[in-house]
Short mmCIF file of C-alpha atoms in Angstrom, two decimals:
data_model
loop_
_atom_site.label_atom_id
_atom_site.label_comp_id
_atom_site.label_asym_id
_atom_site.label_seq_id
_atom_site.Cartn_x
_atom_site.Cartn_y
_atom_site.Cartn_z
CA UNK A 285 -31.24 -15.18 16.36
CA UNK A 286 -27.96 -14.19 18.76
CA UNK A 287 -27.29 -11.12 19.59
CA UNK A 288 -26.14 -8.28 16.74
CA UNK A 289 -22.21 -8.52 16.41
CA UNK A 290 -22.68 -5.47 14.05
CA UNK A 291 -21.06 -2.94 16.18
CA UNK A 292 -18.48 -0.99 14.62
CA UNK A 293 -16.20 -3.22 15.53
CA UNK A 294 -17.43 -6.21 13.50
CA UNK A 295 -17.03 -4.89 10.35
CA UNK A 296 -12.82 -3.95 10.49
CA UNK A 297 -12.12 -6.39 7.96
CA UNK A 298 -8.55 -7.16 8.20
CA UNK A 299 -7.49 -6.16 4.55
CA UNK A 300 -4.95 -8.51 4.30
CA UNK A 301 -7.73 -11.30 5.25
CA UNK A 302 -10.34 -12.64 3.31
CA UNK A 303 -11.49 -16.05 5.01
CA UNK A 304 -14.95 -15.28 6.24
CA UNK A 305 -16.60 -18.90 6.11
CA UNK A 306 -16.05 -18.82 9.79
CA UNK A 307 -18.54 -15.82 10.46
CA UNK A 308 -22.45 -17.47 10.64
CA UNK A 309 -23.60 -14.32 12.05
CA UNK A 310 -27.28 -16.12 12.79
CA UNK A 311 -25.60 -19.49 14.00
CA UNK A 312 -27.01 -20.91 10.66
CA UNK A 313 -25.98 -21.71 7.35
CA UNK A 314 -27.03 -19.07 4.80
CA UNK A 315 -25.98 -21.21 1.47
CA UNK A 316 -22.68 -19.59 1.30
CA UNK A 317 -24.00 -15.97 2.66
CA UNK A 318 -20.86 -16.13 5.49
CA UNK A 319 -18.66 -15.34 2.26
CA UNK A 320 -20.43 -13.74 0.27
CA UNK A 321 -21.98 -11.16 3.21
CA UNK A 322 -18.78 -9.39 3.45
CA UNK A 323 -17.70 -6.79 0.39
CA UNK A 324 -13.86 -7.09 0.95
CA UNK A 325 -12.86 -8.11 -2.73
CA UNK A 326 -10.00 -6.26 -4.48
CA UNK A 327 -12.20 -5.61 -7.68
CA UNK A 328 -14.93 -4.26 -5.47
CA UNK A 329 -13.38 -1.90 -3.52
CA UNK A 330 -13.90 1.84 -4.68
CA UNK A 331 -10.99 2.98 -2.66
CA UNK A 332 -7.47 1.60 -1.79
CA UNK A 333 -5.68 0.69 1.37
CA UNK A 334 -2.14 -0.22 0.49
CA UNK A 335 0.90 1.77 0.52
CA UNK A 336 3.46 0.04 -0.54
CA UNK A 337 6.26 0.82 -2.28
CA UNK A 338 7.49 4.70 -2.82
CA UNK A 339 6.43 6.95 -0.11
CA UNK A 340 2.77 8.81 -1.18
CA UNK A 341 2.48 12.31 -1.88
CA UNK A 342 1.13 13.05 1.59
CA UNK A 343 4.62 11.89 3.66
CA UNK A 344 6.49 14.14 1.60
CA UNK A 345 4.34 16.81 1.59
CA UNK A 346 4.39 16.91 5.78
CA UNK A 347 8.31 16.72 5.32
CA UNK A 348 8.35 19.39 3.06
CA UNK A 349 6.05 21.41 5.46
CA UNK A 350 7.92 20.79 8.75
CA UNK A 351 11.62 21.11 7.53
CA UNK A 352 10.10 24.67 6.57
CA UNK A 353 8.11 25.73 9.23
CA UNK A 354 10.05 24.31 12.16
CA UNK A 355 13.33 26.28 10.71
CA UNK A 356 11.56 29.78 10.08
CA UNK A 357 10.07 29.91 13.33
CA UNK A 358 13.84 29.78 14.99
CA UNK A 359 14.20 32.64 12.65
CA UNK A 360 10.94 34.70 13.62
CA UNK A 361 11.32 33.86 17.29
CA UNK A 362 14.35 35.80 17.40
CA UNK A 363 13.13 38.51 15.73
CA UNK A 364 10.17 38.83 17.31
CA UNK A 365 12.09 39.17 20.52
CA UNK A 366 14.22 41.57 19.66
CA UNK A 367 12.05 43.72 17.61
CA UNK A 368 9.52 43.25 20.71
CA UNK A 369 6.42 42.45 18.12
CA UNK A 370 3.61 40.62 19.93
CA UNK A 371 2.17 39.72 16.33
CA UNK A 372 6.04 38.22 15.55
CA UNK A 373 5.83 36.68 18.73
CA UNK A 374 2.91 34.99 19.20
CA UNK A 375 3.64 33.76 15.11
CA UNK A 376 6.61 32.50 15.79
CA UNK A 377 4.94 30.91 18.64
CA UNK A 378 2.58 29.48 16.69
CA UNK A 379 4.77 27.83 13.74
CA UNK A 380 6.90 26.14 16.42
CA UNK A 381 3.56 24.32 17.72
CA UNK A 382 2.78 23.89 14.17
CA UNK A 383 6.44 22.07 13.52
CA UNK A 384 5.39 20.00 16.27
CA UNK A 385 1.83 19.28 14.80
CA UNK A 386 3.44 18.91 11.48
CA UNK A 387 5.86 16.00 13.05
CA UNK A 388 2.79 14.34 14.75
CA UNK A 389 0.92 14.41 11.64
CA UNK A 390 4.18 12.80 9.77
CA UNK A 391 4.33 9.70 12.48
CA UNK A 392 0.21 9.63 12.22
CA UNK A 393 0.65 9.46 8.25
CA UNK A 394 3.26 6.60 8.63
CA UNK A 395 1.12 4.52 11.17
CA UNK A 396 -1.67 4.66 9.52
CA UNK A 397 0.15 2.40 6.64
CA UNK A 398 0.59 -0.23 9.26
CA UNK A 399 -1.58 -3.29 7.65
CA UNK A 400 -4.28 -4.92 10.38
CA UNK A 401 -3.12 -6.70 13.34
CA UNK A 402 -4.58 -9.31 15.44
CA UNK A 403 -4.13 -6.78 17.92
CA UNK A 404 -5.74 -4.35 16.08
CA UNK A 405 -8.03 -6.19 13.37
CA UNK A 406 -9.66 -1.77 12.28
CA UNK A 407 -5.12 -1.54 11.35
CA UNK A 408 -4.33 2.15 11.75
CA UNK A 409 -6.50 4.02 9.99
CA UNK A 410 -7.57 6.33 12.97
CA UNK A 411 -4.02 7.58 13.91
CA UNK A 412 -4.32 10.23 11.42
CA UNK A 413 -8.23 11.56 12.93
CA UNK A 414 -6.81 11.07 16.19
CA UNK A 415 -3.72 13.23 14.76
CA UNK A 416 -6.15 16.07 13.20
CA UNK A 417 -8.03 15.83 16.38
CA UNK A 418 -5.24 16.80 18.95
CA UNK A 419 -3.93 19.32 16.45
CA UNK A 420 -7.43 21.29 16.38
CA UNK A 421 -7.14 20.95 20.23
CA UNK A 422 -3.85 22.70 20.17
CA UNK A 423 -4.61 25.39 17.54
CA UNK A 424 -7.75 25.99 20.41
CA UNK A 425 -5.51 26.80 23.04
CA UNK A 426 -3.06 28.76 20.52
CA UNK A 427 -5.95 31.25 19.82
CA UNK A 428 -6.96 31.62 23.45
CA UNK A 429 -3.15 32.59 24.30
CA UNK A 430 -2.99 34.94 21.44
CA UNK A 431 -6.17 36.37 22.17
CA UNK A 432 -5.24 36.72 26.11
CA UNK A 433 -1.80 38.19 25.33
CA UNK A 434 -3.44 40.68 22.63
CA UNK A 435 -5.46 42.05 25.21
CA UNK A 436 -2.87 42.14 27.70
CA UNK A 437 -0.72 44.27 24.90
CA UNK A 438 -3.60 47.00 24.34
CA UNK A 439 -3.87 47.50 28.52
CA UNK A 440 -0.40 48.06 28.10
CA UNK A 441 1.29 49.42 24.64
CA UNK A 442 4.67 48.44 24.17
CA UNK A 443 6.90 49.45 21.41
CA UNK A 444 7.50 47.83 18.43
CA UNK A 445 10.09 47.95 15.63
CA UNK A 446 8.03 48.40 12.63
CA UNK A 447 11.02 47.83 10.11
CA UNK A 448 11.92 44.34 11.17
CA UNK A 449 8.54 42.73 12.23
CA UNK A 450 8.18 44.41 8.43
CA UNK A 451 11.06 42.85 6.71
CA UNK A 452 10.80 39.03 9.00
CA UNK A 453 7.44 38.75 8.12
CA UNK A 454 7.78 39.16 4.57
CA UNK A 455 9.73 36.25 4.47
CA UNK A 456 7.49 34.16 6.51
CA UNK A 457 5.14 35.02 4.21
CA UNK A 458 6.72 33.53 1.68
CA UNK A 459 7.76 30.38 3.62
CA UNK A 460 4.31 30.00 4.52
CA UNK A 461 2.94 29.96 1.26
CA UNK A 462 5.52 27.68 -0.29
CA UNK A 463 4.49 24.92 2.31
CA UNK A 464 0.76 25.51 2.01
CA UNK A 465 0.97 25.32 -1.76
CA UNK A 466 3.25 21.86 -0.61
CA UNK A 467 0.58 20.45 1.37
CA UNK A 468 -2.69 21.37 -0.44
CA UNK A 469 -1.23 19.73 -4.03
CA UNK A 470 -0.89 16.46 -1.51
CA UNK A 471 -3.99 14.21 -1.59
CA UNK A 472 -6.48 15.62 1.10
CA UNK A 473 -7.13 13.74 4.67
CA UNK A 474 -8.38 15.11 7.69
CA UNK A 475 -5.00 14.70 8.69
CA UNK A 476 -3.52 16.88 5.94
CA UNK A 477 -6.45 19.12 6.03
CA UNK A 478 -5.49 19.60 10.13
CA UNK A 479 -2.09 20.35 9.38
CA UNK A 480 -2.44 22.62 6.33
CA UNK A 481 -5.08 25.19 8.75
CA UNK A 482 -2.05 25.14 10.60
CA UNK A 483 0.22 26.43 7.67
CA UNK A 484 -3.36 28.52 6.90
CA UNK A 485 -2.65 30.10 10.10
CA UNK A 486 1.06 31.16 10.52
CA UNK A 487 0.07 32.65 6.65
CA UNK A 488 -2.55 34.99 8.19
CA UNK A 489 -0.47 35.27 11.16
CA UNK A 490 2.41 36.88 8.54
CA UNK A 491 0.05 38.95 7.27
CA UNK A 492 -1.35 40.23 10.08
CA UNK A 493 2.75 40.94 10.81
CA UNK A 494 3.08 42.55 7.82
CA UNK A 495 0.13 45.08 7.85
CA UNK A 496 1.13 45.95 11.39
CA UNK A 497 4.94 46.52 10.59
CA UNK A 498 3.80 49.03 7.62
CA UNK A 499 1.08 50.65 9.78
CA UNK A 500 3.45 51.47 12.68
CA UNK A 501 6.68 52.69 10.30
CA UNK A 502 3.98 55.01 8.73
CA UNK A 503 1.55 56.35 11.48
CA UNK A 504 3.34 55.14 14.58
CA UNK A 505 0.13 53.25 15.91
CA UNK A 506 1.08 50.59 18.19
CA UNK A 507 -2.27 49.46 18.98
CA UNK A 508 -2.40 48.01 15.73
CA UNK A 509 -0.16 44.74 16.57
CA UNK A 510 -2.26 43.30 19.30
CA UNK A 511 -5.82 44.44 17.36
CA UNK A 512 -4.46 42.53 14.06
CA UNK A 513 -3.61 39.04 15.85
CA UNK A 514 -6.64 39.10 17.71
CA UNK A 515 -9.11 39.15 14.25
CA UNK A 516 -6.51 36.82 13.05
CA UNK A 517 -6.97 34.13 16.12
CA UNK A 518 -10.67 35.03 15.78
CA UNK A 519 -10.15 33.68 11.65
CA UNK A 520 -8.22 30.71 12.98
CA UNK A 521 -11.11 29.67 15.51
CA UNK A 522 -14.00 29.03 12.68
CA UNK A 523 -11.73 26.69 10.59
CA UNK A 524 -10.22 25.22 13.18
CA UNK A 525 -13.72 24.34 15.53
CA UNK A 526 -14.99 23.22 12.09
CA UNK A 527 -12.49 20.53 12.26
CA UNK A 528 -13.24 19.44 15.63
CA UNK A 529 -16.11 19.11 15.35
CA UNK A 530 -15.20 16.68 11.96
CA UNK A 531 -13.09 14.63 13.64
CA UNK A 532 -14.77 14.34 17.02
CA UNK A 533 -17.79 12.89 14.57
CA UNK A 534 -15.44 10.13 13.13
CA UNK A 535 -14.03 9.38 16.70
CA UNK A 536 -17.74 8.94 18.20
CA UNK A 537 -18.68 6.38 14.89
CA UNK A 538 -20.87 8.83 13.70
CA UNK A 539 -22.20 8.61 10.56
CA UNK A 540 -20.27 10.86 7.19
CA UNK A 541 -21.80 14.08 6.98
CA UNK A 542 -21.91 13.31 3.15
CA UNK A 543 -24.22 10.61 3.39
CA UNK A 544 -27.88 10.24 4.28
CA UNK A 545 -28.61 7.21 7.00
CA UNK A 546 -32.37 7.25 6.13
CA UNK A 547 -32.07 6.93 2.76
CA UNK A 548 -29.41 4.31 2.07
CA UNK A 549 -32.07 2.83 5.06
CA UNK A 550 -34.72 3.06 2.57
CA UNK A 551 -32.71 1.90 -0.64
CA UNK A 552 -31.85 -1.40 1.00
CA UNK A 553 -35.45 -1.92 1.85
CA UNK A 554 -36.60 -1.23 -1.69
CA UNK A 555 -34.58 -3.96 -3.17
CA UNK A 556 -36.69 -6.96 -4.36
CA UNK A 557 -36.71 -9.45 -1.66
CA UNK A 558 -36.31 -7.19 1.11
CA UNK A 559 -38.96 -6.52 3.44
CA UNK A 560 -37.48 -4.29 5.69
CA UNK A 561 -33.39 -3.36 7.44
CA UNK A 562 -32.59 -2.88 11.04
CA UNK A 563 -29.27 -2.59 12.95
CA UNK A 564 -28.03 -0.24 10.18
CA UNK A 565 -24.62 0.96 10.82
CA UNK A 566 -22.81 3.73 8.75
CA UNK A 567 -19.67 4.94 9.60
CA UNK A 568 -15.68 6.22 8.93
CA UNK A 569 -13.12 3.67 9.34
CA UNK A 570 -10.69 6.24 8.53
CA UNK A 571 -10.66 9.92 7.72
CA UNK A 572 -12.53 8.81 4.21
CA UNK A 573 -13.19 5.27 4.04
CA UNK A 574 -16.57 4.46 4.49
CA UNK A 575 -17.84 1.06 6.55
CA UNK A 576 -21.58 -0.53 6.67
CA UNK A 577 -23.47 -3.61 8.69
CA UNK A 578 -26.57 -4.41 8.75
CA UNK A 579 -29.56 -7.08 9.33
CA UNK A 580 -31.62 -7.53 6.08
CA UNK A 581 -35.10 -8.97 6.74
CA UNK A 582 -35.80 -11.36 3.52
CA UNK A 583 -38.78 -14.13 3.02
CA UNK A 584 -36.62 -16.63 1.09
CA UNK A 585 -33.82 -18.16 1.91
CA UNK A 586 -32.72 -19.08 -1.36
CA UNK A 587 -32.63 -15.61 -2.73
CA UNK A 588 -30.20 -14.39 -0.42
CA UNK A 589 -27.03 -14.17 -2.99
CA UNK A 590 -28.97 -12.28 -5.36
CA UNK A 591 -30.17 -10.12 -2.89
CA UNK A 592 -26.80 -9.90 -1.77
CA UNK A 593 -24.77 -9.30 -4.82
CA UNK A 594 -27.27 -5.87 -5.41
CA UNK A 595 -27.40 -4.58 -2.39
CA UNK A 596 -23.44 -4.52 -2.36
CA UNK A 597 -23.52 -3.00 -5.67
CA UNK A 598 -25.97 -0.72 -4.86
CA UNK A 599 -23.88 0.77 -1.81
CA UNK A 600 -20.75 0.47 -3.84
CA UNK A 601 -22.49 2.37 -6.85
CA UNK A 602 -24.53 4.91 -5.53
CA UNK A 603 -22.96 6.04 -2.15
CA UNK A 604 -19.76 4.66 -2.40
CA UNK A 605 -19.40 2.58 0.26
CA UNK A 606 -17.36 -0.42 -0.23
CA UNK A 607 -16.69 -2.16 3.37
CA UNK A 608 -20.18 -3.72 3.25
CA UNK A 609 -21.10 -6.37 5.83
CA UNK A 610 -24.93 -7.47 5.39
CA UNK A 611 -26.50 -10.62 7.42
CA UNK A 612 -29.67 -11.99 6.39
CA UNK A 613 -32.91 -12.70 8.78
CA UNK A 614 -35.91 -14.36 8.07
CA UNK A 615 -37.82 -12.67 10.79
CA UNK A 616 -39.97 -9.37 9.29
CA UNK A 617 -39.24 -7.69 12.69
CA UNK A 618 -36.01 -6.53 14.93
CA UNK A 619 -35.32 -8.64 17.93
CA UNK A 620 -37.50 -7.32 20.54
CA UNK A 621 -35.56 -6.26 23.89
CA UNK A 622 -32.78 -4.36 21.93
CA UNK A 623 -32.30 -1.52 20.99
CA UNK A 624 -32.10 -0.90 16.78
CA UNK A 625 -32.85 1.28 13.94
CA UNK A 626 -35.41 -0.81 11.70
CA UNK A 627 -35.58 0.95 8.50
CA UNK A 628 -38.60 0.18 5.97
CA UNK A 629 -38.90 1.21 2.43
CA UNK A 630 -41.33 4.40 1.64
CA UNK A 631 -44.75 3.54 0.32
#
């Protein structure tokens, strides 16, 4: 048997492409399994890959989201500065790197419509992780300057005019909300989900300006600015190393959270025909499409397209998986000398 061409990278399956007779992944003839090995079909897949035609919800939604965002926080900039408000500030601050997220995001969204290239057989599909992934980055290093400056502010009070961090923020409230309510009706992506905890964040970051604005016009306390955006950056930090660590999992070809390796393992395993599965490989071509390869250990030959045909329904059916790329070995046992996962059906 040659060596597993399984990897991750085997499996892109150009989706504009569907001539696999040239793939005999043993260096045999499998009685048509070269074809029928690969689950590429239109009518089989659970999920689809082509945008053509009107932009999708998602492009305008990011418009939507940046025309807002990057215009306010011109606004709140200003009056952050002259009002002297750390928590206007550092949240006008904050929705400019969000425009600026929101714009990479946008170009992410767009490549990742690009169809597969010879150059890159996966197509695009990764921009928008990538995209998610460099935004979490930033909104890390956003909460460590907030956090840094906050302290810096309660060593040293400054004043702060209560009425207009009061009145701005009321409207960036209100900005804020229109373009989360924008982005969360848009379908969800870790790419839309990175750039709506950014919207999620200028919103607390508004409230935290308004509750700070009313404390000091009523009791003076100018403590209050730097305490709020702290427990606000301190909010920000759980959603946003949640995401990290998300998309750092579909960077590294680890497998979706949602699904259990052992088990779909063990389901192949059981079907009839199967004796056991090895070089099992789950994992995210995108930010939700789901890709599989694997060796499948049969005793006959001849039952291969049977075996075949329900083990690609089976993954289509009960876990959803529709980029399915099986090859067939008549060996009971992995290769010895490499490395691999065998898998073997529960007794």
């Amino acid at each position: 048997m040659s060596a597993d061409p399984h990897g991750p990278g085997h499996a892109s399956h150009g989706h504009a492409m569907h001539n696999h007779a040239a793939h005999d992944h043993a260096g045999r003839d499998h009685a048509g399994s070269d074809h029928a090995g690969h689950d590429h079909t239109g009518r089989d897949h659970t999920h689809s890959h082509h945008h053509h035609g009107t932009a999708p919800a998602p492009a305008r939604a990011l418009a939507i989201a940046f025309g807002i965002t990057a215009a306010f926080a011109i606004v709140e900039a200003i009056g952050g500065y002259v009002a002297g408000s750390l928590a206007l500030l550092s949240d006008a601050g904050h929705m400019i790197t969000d425009a600026a997220a929101l714009a990479a995001a946008m170009f992410a969204q767009r490549l990742a419509r690009r169809p597969p290239s010879a150059r890159a057989s996966y197509g695009y599909a990764r921009a928008e992780v990538l995209a998610a992934f460099i935004n979490a980055l930033v909104m890390l290093l956003i909460v460590g300057g907030i956090v840094f400056e906050a302290v810096e502010r309660l060593a040293n009070p400054t004043p702060v005019a209560g009425g207009l961090v009061l009145g701005i923020a009321l409207v960036g409230l209100a900005v804020n909300l229109v373009a989360a309510w924008v982005l969360a009706r848009a379908q969800s992506s870790l790419n839309l989900r990175a750039a709506l905890l950014h919207v999620m964040g200028d919103l607390l970051g508004s409230v935290a300006a308004i509750v700070a604005g009313g404390v000091i016009l009523v009791t003076g306390f100018m403590p209050i600015d730097p305490m709020l955006s702290i427990a606000i950056a301190l909010l920000i930090l759980r959603s946003t190393w949640r995401l990290l660590r998300e998309t750092s999992s579909v960077l590294m070809e680890g497998v979706p959270a949602h699904l259990d390796y052992t088990e779909i393992g063990q389901e192949l395993s059981r079907l009839p025909g199967v004796s056991s599965v090895h070089d099992l490989h789950v994992w995210h071509m995108g930010s939700e499409d789901v890709a599989l390869s694997a060796h499948v250990a049969i005793a006959e030959g001849g039952d291969w397209p049977l075996i075949l045909a329900a083990a690609q329904r089976m993954l289509r059916q009960r876990f959803n998986i529709g980029h399915v790329t099986l090859q067939p070995d008549w060996a009971a046992a992995a290769p010895a000398g490499r490395k691999v996962i065998p898998v073997k059906a529960l007794d």
